[in-house]
Coordinates of C-alpha atoms in Angstrom, one line a residue:
Chain A
M35 CA 36.2 95.0 69.4
E36 CA 36.4 91.3 70.0
M37 CA 39.2 88.8 69.4
S38 CA 39.5 85.2 70.2
D39 CA 41.2 84.5 73.6
W40 CA 44.5 82.8 73.4
A41 CA 43.8 81.1 76.7
K42 CA 40.3 79.6 76.8
G43 CA 38.3 81.0 74.0
L44 CA 36.8 83.7 76.2
P45 CA 36.3 87.0 74.4
L46 CA 39.0 89.6 74.8
R47 CA 37.7 93.2 75.2
A48 CA 39.7 96.2 74.4
G49 CA 38.7 98.6 77.1
E50 CA 38.0 102.2 76.2
N51 CA 38.7 103.3 79.7
F52 CA 42.1 101.7 80.3
L53 CA 45.3 101.4 78.5
G54 CA 45.5 97.8 77.6
L55 CA 43.3 94.7 77.4
Y56 CA 41.1 92.9 79.8
Q57 CA 42.4 89.4 79.3
P58 CA 41.7 86.3 81.3
S59 CA 45.1 84.6 81.4
P60 CA 45.6 80.9 81.7
E61 CA 46.1 81.2 85.5
T62 CA 42.8 83.1 85.9
A63 CA 40.5 81.8 83.2
E64 CA 38.7 79.4 85.5
Y65 CA 37.9 82.3 87.8
W66 CA 36.1 84.1 85.0
E67 CA 34.4 81.0 83.9
G68 CA 33.1 80.6 87.4
V69 CA 31.8 84.2 87.2
T70 CA 29.7 83.3 84.2
R71 CA 28.1 80.5 86.3
H72 CA 27.6 83.0 89.2
E73 CA 30.2 81.1 91.2
F74 CA 32.8 83.0 93.2
L75 CA 36.1 81.0 93.1
I76 CA 39.4 81.4 94.9
K77 CA 42.6 79.4 94.7
R78 CA 43.8 76.8 97.2
C79 CA 47.4 75.6 97.3
R80 CA 47.6 72.0 96.4
S81 CA 50.6 71.5 98.8
C82 CA 49.6 73.4 102.0
A83 CA 45.9 74.2 101.5
K84 CA 46.5 78.0 102.0
L85 CA 43.8 80.0 100.2
H86 CA 44.7 82.7 97.8
H87 CA 43.6 85.5 95.4
P88 CA 42.6 84.1 92.0
R89 CA 45.7 85.7 90.5
R90 CA 48.2 83.8 92.6
I91 CA 50.6 81.4 90.7
L92 CA 52.9 80.5 93.5
C93 CA 51.8 79.9 97.1
S94 CA 53.1 82.7 99.2
A95 CA 53.1 80.5 102.2
C96 CA 55.0 77.4 101.0
G97 CA 56.3 78.6 97.7
E98 CA 54.9 75.7 95.7
P99 CA 53.1 76.1 92.4
G100 CA 49.9 74.1 91.8
M101 CA 46.6 75.5 92.8
D102 CA 43.1 74.1 92.9
W103 CA 39.9 76.2 92.5
V104 CA 37.5 76.2 95.4
R105 CA 34.2 77.9 95.8
A106 CA 34.2 80.7 98.4
S107 CA 31.2 81.4 100.7
G108 CA 30.8 84.8 99.1
R109 CA 30.6 86.4 102.5
G110 CA 33.1 88.9 104.0
T111 CA 33.5 92.4 105.4
V112 CA 34.6 95.7 103.9
Y113 CA 38.3 96.0 104.5
S114 CA 38.7 99.4 102.8
F115 CA 36.8 101.4 100.3
S116 CA 36.6 104.7 98.3
E117 CA 33.6 106.4 96.9
I118 CA 34.5 107.7 93.5
H119 CA 33.1 111.1 92.6
R120 CA 35.3 111.9 89.6
T121 CA 36.3 109.7 86.7
T122 CA 36.2 109.7 83.0
G123 CA 34.5 107.9 80.1
I124 CA 32.0 105.1 80.5
F125 CA 32.1 105.1 84.4
S126 CA 31.3 108.8 84.8
P127 CA 27.5 108.4 84.8
A128 CA 27.7 105.9 87.6
T129 CA 29.4 108.2 90.1
P130 CA 29.3 108.3 93.0
Y131 CA 30.1 104.5 93.2
V132 CA 32.2 102.6 95.6
V133 CA 35.3 100.4 94.9
G134 CA 37.2 98.7 97.6
I135 CA 38.8 95.6 99.1
V136 CA 36.7 92.9 100.6
A137 CA 38.1 90.7 103.3
L138 CA 36.5 87.3 102.5
E139 CA 35.5 84.9 105.3
E140 CA 38.3 82.6 104.0
G141 CA 41.0 85.2 104.7
V142 CA 41.6 86.3 101.1
H143 CA 41.3 89.9 100.1
I144 CA 40.1 91.0 96.7
F145 CA 39.3 94.2 94.9
T146 CA 35.6 94.8 94.1
R147 CA 32.6 97.1 93.7
F148 CA 30.6 97.6 96.9
L149 CA 26.9 98.2 96.7
P150 CA 24.8 99.7 99.5
E151 CA 22.2 97.7 101.4
E152 CA 19.0 96.8 99.7
G153 CA 16.5 99.6 99.8
A154 CA 19.0 102.4 100.2
A155 CA 18.1 105.7 98.5
D156 CA 19.7 106.2 95.1
K157 CA 23.4 107.1 95.3
D158 CA 23.3 106.7 99.1
N159 CA 26.4 104.7 99.9
S160 CA 26.5 105.5 103.6
S161 CA 25.9 101.9 104.6
I162 CA 29.4 101.0 103.2
R163 CA 31.9 101.4 106.0
I164 CA 35.0 99.5 107.1
G165 CA 33.8 96.4 108.8
S166 CA 30.3 96.3 107.1
A167 CA 29.2 92.7 106.4
V168 CA 28.8 92.1 102.7
S169 CA 27.9 89.2 100.4
V170 CA 28.6 88.5 96.7
E171 CA 26.3 89.2 93.8
F172 CA 26.9 89.1 90.1
Q173 CA 26.2 92.2 88.1
V174 CA 27.0 93.5 84.6
L175 CA 28.9 96.7 85.3
E176 CA 29.4 99.8 83.1
Q177 CA 31.8 98.2 80.6
G178 CA 29.3 95.4 79.9
M179 CA 31.3 92.8 81.9
L180 CA 29.7 90.4 84.3
L181 CA 31.6 90.8 87.6
P182 CA 31.3 89.7 91.2
V183 CA 30.3 92.6 93.4
F184 CA 29.6 92.8 97.1
R185 CA 26.5 94.2 98.7
V186 CA 26.1 95.3 102.3
G187 CA 23.9 92.8 104.1
G188 CA 22.5 90.5 101.5
E189 CA 21.8 86.7 101.5
Chain B
M236 CA 77.0 99.0 103.3
K237 CA 78.8 101.5 105.4
Q238 CA 81.8 101.5 103.1
L239 CA 79.4 103.2 100.5
A240 CA 78.6 106.1 102.8
G241 CA 80.0 109.3 101.2
S242 CA 82.1 107.2 98.8
C243 CA 80.5 108.7 95.7
V244 CA 79.4 112.2 94.7
I245 CA 77.3 114.0 92.3
V246 CA 79.6 116.4 90.3
G247 CA 77.1 117.6 87.8
M248 CA 73.4 118.2 87.8
G249 CA 71.3 119.5 84.9
R250 CA 67.7 120.2 84.5
S251 CA 65.6 121.3 81.5
I252 CA 62.0 122.5 81.8
C253 CA 59.4 123.2 79.2
K254 CA 56.1 124.6 80.3
R255 CA 52.7 124.5 78.7
G256 CA 52.5 127.6 76.6
D257 CA 56.2 128.0 76.0
P258 CA 57.0 128.9 72.3
E259 CA 58.7 125.6 71.7
K260 CA 57.0 122.4 72.8
K261 CA 59.6 119.9 73.7
T262 CA 59.6 116.1 73.8
P263 CA 60.8 114.2 76.9
L264 CA 63.8 113.0 75.0
Q265 CA 64.8 116.6 74.1
L266 CA 64.5 117.6 77.7
M267 CA 66.5 114.7 78.9
V268 CA 69.4 115.1 76.6
E269 CA 69.5 118.8 77.2
A270 CA 69.7 118.0 80.9
A271 CA 72.4 115.5 80.3
G272 CA 74.4 118.0 78.4
L273 CA 74.1 120.5 81.2
A274 CA 75.1 117.9 83.8
M275 CA 78.2 116.9 81.7
K276 CA 79.2 120.5 81.3
E277 CA 78.9 121.2 85.0
A278 CA 81.0 118.1 85.8
G279 CA 83.6 119.2 83.2
I280 CA 83.5 115.8 81.4
N281 CA 82.7 114.7 77.9
R282 CA 80.7 111.8 76.5
T283 CA 83.8 109.6 76.1
Q284 CA 84.4 109.6 79.8
I285 CA 81.0 108.2 80.7
G286 CA 81.0 104.5 81.5
A287 CA 77.4 103.9 82.4
V288 CA 74.0 105.3 81.5
F289 CA 71.0 104.7 83.7
T290 CA 67.5 106.1 83.0
G291 CA 64.3 106.0 84.9
R292 CA 61.2 104.5 83.4
M293 CA 60.3 105.5 79.8
P294 CA 58.2 108.6 79.5
R295 CA 54.6 107.9 78.8
T296 CA 54.6 109.8 75.6
Y297 CA 57.6 107.8 74.2
C298 CA 56.6 104.2 74.8
S299 CA 59.9 102.6 73.8
L300 CA 61.1 100.1 76.3
Q301 CA 64.8 100.2 77.3
Y302 CA 64.7 103.9 77.2
N303 CA 68.3 104.0 78.2
Q304 CA 69.1 103.1 74.6
A305 CA 67.2 106.1 73.2
V306 CA 69.1 108.4 75.5
L307 CA 72.6 107.0 74.9
N308 CA 71.9 106.8 71.2
E309 CA 71.1 110.5 71.1
L310 CA 74.1 111.5 73.2
K311 CA 76.4 109.1 71.3
I312 CA 77.7 107.6 74.5
V313 CA 79.0 104.1 74.4
P314 CA 78.6 102.8 78.0
T315 CA 79.9 99.5 79.2
F316 CA 77.1 99.3 81.8
S317 CA 73.6 100.6 81.1
S318 CA 70.0 100.0 82.2
E319 CA 66.5 101.4 82.5
V320 CA 65.7 101.5 86.2
T321 CA 62.0 100.7 86.4
S322 CA 60.8 100.5 90.0
H323 CA 58.0 103.0 89.0
G324 CA 58.7 106.5 90.2
A325 CA 61.3 105.2 92.7
G326 CA 63.4 104.3 89.7
A327 CA 64.6 107.9 89.4
L328 CA 66.6 107.8 92.6
G329 CA 67.3 104.2 91.7
T330 CA 69.4 105.4 88.8
I331 CA 71.7 107.2 91.3
E332 CA 71.8 104.0 93.5
M333 CA 72.8 101.9 90.5
A334 CA 75.4 104.5 89.6
V335 CA 77.0 104.5 93.0
L336 CA 77.3 100.7 92.9
A337 CA 78.8 100.9 89.4
V338 CA 81.4 103.6 90.1
Q339 CA 82.3 102.4 93.6
S340 CA 83.1 98.9 92.3
G341 CA 85.7 100.5 90.0
M342 CA 84.1 99.1 86.9
I343 CA 83.6 102.6 85.6
D344 CA 84.5 106.1 86.6
Y345 CA 81.5 108.3 85.6
A346 CA 77.9 107.3 85.4
L347 CA 75.2 109.4 83.8
C348 CA 71.7 109.2 85.3
V349 CA 68.9 110.7 83.2
C350 CA 65.2 110.9 84.0
G351 CA 62.3 112.8 82.6
E352 CA 58.6 113.2 81.6
A353 CA 56.7 115.7 79.5
S354 CA 53.3 114.0 79.2
P355 CA 51.1 117.0 80.1
L356 CA 52.5 118.7 76.9
W357 CA 51.4 115.9 74.7
I358 CA 48.6 113.8 76.1
E359 CA 45.4 114.4 78.1
M360 CA 46.6 113.4 81.6
V361 CA 43.4 113.1 83.5
E362 CA 41.7 111.0 80.8
G363 CA 44.7 108.8 80.3
S364 CA 45.5 108.4 83.9
A365 CA 42.2 107.4 85.4
N366 CA 43.2 103.8 86.1
W367 CA 46.8 103.8 84.9
E368 CA 47.9 102.1 88.1
G369 CA 45.2 99.5 88.3
D370 CA 45.2 95.8 87.6
L371 CA 43.5 95.5 84.2
Q372 CA 41.9 92.3 85.1
F373 CA 40.8 92.6 88.7
E374 CA 40.6 96.3 89.4
A375 CA 40.1 98.4 86.3
P376 CA 36.8 96.7 85.2
Y377 CA 35.3 97.9 88.5
G378 CA 35.9 101.5 87.5
A379 CA 38.9 102.0 89.8
T380 CA 40.7 105.3 89.3
T381 CA 44.3 106.0 90.5
P382 CA 43.2 108.2 93.4
S383 CA 40.7 105.5 94.4
L384 CA 43.5 102.9 94.6
Y385 CA 45.6 105.2 96.9
A386 CA 42.4 106.0 98.8
Q387 CA 42.3 102.3 100.0
C388 CA 45.4 103.1 102.0
A389 CA 44.2 106.5 103.1
Q390 CA 40.9 105.0 104.4
R391 CA 42.8 102.4 106.5
Y392 CA 45.4 104.9 107.6
M393 CA 42.7 107.2 109.0
H394 CA 40.7 104.3 110.4
E395 CA 43.6 102.5 112.2
Y396 CA 45.3 105.6 113.7
G397 CA 42.4 108.1 114.1
I398 CA 44.0 110.5 111.6
T399 CA 41.6 113.4 111.0
P400 CA 40.8 115.2 107.7
E401 CA 41.9 118.5 109.3
Q402 CA 45.4 117.0 110.0
L403 CA 45.7 115.8 106.4
A404 CA 44.5 119.2 105.1
K405 CA 47.2 120.9 107.1
V406 CA 50.0 119.3 105.1
C407 CA 48.4 120.7 101.9
V408 CA 48.3 124.2 103.4
E409 CA 52.0 124.1 104.3
N410 CA 53.1 122.7 100.9
R411 CA 51.2 125.5 99.2
L412 CA 53.1 128.2 101.1
W413 CA 56.4 126.8 99.8
A414 CA 55.1 126.8 96.3
L415 CA 54.3 130.5 96.5
D416 CA 58.0 131.1 96.8
H417 CA 59.1 128.8 94.0
P418 CA 59.0 130.3 90.5
Q419 CA 58.6 126.9 88.8
A420 CA 55.8 125.6 91.0
A421 CA 52.4 124.9 89.3
M422 CA 50.6 126.8 92.1
H423 CA 53.2 129.6 92.3
K424 CA 50.7 132.3 91.5
R425 CA 47.6 130.7 92.9
G426 CA 47.8 132.1 96.4
P427 CA 47.7 130.4 99.8
I428 CA 45.0 127.9 100.8
S429 CA 43.3 127.3 104.2
I430 CA 42.3 124.0 105.9
D431 CA 38.7 124.9 105.1
D432 CA 39.6 125.4 101.4
V433 CA 41.0 121.9 101.4
L434 CA 38.0 120.4 103.3
N435 CA 35.6 122.2 101.0
S436 CA 37.3 121.3 97.7
K437 CA 35.3 118.8 95.7
M438 CA 35.5 115.1 96.5
I439 CA 37.6 113.1 94.1
A440 CA 37.7 109.6 95.7
S441 CA 36.8 109.5 99.3
P442 CA 38.4 110.3 101.7
M443 CA 40.5 112.5 99.3
R444 CA 39.4 115.8 97.9
M445 CA 40.8 117.9 95.0
L446 CA 43.3 119.9 97.0
E447 CA 44.6 116.7 98.6
C448 CA 45.6 115.2 95.3
A449 CA 48.8 116.0 93.4
T450 CA 48.5 118.4 90.5
W451 CA 50.3 117.6 87.3
F452 CA 53.4 119.7 86.7
P453 CA 52.2 121.9 83.8
G454 CA 54.9 120.7 81.4
G455 CA 57.9 118.6 81.2
I456 CA 61.1 118.2 83.2
G457 CA 64.3 116.4 82.2
S458 CA 66.9 116.0 84.8
A459 CA 70.4 114.4 84.9
A460 CA 73.2 113.8 87.3
I461 CA 76.8 112.7 86.9
V462 CA 78.0 110.3 89.6
T463 CA 81.6 109.5 90.3
R464 CA 83.9 108.4 93.2
A465 CA 84.7 111.0 95.8
N466 CA 88.4 110.8 95.0
L467 CA 87.9 111.6 91.4
A468 CA 85.8 114.7 92.3
K469 CA 89.0 116.6 93.2
A470 CA 89.2 117.6 89.5
S471 CA 85.6 118.7 89.4
P472 CA 84.9 122.3 88.7
V473 CA 81.9 122.5 91.1
K474 CA 81.6 121.6 94.7
P475 CA 80.5 117.9 94.9
T476 CA 77.4 116.7 96.7
Y477 CA 78.1 113.6 98.7
I478 CA 75.8 110.6 98.6
A479 CA 75.7 109.6 102.3
G480 CA 73.2 106.8 102.2
F481 CA 70.4 105.2 100.2
G482 CA 67.8 102.5 100.3
Q483 CA 65.0 101.1 98.3
C484 CA 62.1 98.8 98.9
S485 CA 59.3 97.5 96.6
T486 CA 56.4 95.6 98.0
H487 CA 53.8 94.9 95.3
E488 CA 52.4 95.7 91.9
W489 CA 48.7 96.0 92.5
I490 CA 47.1 97.4 95.6
G491 CA 44.4 94.7 95.5
E492 CA 46.8 91.8 95.7
R493 CA 49.1 93.6 98.2
M494 CA 46.9 92.0 100.8
G495 CA 48.2 88.6 100.0
F496 CA 51.7 89.5 101.3
W497 CA 53.2 89.2 104.7
G498 CA 56.2 87.9 106.6
V499 CA 58.8 90.5 105.6
E500 CA 59.2 94.1 106.5
P501 CA 57.1 96.3 106.1
V502 CA 54.3 93.8 106.5
T503 CA 55.9 91.5 109.0
D504 CA 52.9 90.4 111.1
G505 CA 50.2 90.3 108.5
P506 CA 48.9 92.0 105.4
N507 CA 48.2 95.7 105.8
L508 CA 47.8 98.9 103.7
V509 CA 49.3 101.3 106.2
R510 CA 53.0 100.5 106.2
T511 CA 55.2 101.0 103.1
G512 CA 58.6 100.2 101.8
A513 CA 59.6 103.7 102.6
S514 CA 60.3 102.7 106.2
V515 CA 62.6 99.9 105.0
A516 CA 64.4 102.2 102.5
A517 CA 64.8 104.8 105.2
K518 CA 66.3 102.4 107.7
Q519 CA 68.8 101.3 105.1
A520 CA 69.7 104.9 104.2
Y521 CA 70.2 105.9 107.8
A522 CA 72.2 102.8 108.6
M523 CA 74.5 103.3 105.6
S524 CA 75.1 107.0 106.4
G525 CA 75.3 106.9 110.1
F526 CA 72.7 109.7 110.3
N527 CA 69.4 109.6 112.0
P528 CA 66.2 111.7 111.4
K529 CA 67.4 114.4 113.9
D530 CA 70.4 115.1 111.6
V531 CA 68.2 115.8 108.6
D532 CA 67.7 119.5 107.8
I533 CA 65.5 119.3 104.7
V534 CA 63.1 116.7 103.2
Q535 CA 61.5 116.3 99.8
T536 CA 58.9 113.6 99.1
S537 CA 57.2 112.4 96.0
A538 CA 53.9 111.7 97.8
P539 CA 51.0 112.4 95.5
F540 CA 48.3 112.6 98.1
S541 CA 47.9 114.4 101.5
F542 CA 47.7 111.2 103.6
L543 CA 50.8 109.8 102.0
N544 CA 52.8 113.0 102.9
V545 CA 51.8 112.5 106.5
L546 CA 52.4 108.7 106.5
I547 CA 55.8 109.2 104.9
L548 CA 56.8 111.5 107.7
E549 CA 56.2 108.4 110.0
E550 CA 58.0 106.1 107.7
L551 CA 61.0 108.3 107.5
G552 CA 61.2 108.4 111.3
F553 CA 60.3 112.1 111.9
C554 CA 57.5 111.0 114.2
G555 CA 56.3 107.7 115.6
V556 CA 54.0 105.2 113.9
G557 CA 50.4 106.6 113.9
E558 CA 51.6 110.0 115.1
G559 CA 51.9 111.7 111.7
G560 CA 48.6 113.5 112.1
R561 CA 49.4 115.0 115.4
F562 CA 53.0 115.8 114.3
V563 CA 51.7 117.9 111.3
E564 CA 48.9 119.4 113.4
S565 CA 51.3 120.6 116.1
G566 CA 53.5 122.4 113.5
G567 CA 55.9 119.6 112.7
V568 CA 56.2 120.7 109.0
D569 CA 55.0 124.3 109.3
Y570 CA 56.4 126.6 106.7
D571 CA 57.5 128.8 109.6
G572 CA 59.5 126.9 112.2
G573 CA 58.8 123.3 111.2
L574 CA 61.0 120.7 109.5
P575 CA 61.6 122.1 105.9
F576 CA 59.4 119.7 104.0
N577 CA 58.6 119.8 100.3
T578 CA 60.3 123.1 99.8
T579 CA 59.3 123.3 96.2
G580 CA 55.7 122.9 97.1
G581 CA 55.7 119.2 96.8
Y582 CA 53.6 117.1 94.4
L583 CA 50.5 118.8 95.8
S584 CA 51.6 122.4 94.8
F585 CA 54.8 122.2 92.8
G586 CA 53.2 119.5 90.7
Q587 CA 54.0 115.9 89.9
S588 CA 56.3 115.2 87.0
G589 CA 57.2 111.5 86.8
Q590 CA 60.7 110.1 86.8
G591 CA 62.4 113.3 88.1
L592 CA 65.7 114.0 89.8
Y593 CA 64.4 117.6 90.3
L594 CA 63.7 116.9 94.0
L595 CA 67.3 115.8 94.5
K596 CA 68.3 119.0 92.6
E597 CA 66.3 121.1 95.1
V598 CA 68.1 119.6 98.0
M599 CA 71.5 120.1 96.3
D600 CA 70.7 123.7 95.6
Q601 CA 69.6 124.3 99.2
I602 CA 72.8 122.7 100.5
K603 CA 74.8 125.0 98.1
G604 CA 72.7 128.0 99.2
C605 CA 71.3 128.7 95.7
P606 CA 67.7 127.4 95.6
E607 CA 65.2 128.8 93.2
G608 CA 62.6 129.3 95.9
R609 CA 62.8 130.2 99.6
P610 CA 66.3 129.4 101.0
V611 CA 66.5 127.2 104.0
P612 CA 69.5 128.4 106.1
G613 CA 72.2 126.0 107.3
V614 CA 71.2 122.8 105.3
E615 CA 73.9 120.2 105.9
V616 CA 72.0 117.0 105.4
G617 CA 69.1 116.5 103.0
L618 CA 66.7 113.6 102.4
V619 CA 64.9 112.8 99.2
H620 CA 62.1 110.3 99.0
G621 CA 61.0 108.9 95.6
H622 CA 57.9 106.8 95.2
G623 CA 56.0 105.1 92.5
G624 CA 53.2 102.6 91.7
P625 CA 50.3 102.7 94.0
N626 CA 52.5 103.0 97.1
A627 CA 54.5 100.1 95.7
C628 CA 58.1 101.3 95.3
H629 CA 60.1 103.6 97.6
S630 CA 63.6 105.0 97.5
V631 CA 65.3 107.2 100.1
M632 CA 68.5 109.1 99.6
L633 CA 70.6 111.2 102.1
V634 CA 73.0 113.7 100.7
T635 CA 75.5 116.2 102.3
G636 CA 77.7 119.1 101.1
E637 CA 80.7 117.9 103.0
P638 CA 82.6 114.6 103.1
L639 CA 81.6 112.2 105.8
N640 CA 84.1 111.4 108.5

């Protein structure tokens, strides 16, 4: 089911696996536009240059609104992770898969999908550990959305 | 804050339960108004005497915001102060906290706090809950599940402090023993479990296995309490329970963005996933009451995963930071001889039912010497911990059976 996006004309998708809508909001639309260009963007405070999660509206360092978008290196390390063995609906066939939080080189943390190193056996996620070096890729995941994901090693 | 300690009391407590398979399937609103009726009856007051109504978050099967309105409408109460208290699961105890502030100020004399859920009777919980607590934009599209969000904290907790799977499994084993004694517990008739049973149960979201995750309470629970000032309780037909201290602390909405937060307790020195608002809430409750962890005779927590039970023991001050694993391993919360902890069986074996004051009721019943399950002798001071969101909101309350000096 598609509707016109109230923010930037991006399609809104009613997710069958969650209660609500995936909706790029005005403060995050540029992030998702970057994803379509395979660019991984984060926010930078216009006042104090602190870097932030793409969701941030106010700078948590200086309290000012006003953010610029900057391209992140796409490199980081696994901060935390969980290998999902049980879920429902559209994600079930993908189990076991790993979600977690990446600590970007720039000091920002963001939730993501982790992929094992290239050449790993099917469903072998053992290369994904806290501290593993990862780098960004762009993949269409189970719901049909193009998303930034992070693979162990890479680049 | 100290002037609040023991200033207010609970003079009536009601609870209504409906279990899957009961002849009549009840709605959460039915259970909640039944509980409210029981609480008012026990307190010996009628609807015209109630000045405030506070409810926890709306039940998931009755998605009407401002649920307090649905409740007061049904009970035909006309409060001068009313609100839904929505700090996720911590809002249940939050209703009592609001009530204390309202009655102690003199604005009103009696407050009714009502909470409840009955989702397992009406909706498919596993299907509907898979990513209930995720950020729809930045987490859910990755296939995050609720256990996998909490697992981010579990993984860091084990990593940073060297907590072992066996230590975490131990808390599940002890919780289960209490459930075997409690007639309402989901796992009442399921027999004991061993550490090996836990470690061999199927993986849900690493590092957490099936027996480390809360089971849903197989039905619905409505619970209600009447709060008033201690001096008004002299007219009360039942022995009052004194609210000795309370605290609350909320830190975030989504686990992913929690890492953009620092500079205030409990994340003073930098972002982390291993400290929670429970430590802040507990400090406040202890300071208000004048009690310390050594004074506490019984503890209930609403921790839905094994690691969170262990972590919360640290946050509540029953052992040092990072020592929760060793504390549990060495018998700290043993069914025999340890701190009486989750005496209903806890979320892991009694079952999780959102927005409940039933953990508070368990403590009150133990203080009065009339629990449904195994009695704990000599309970004078009880602690209840309420939690909600993915580790986002925490409430702590200390209660006693006698007035504070």
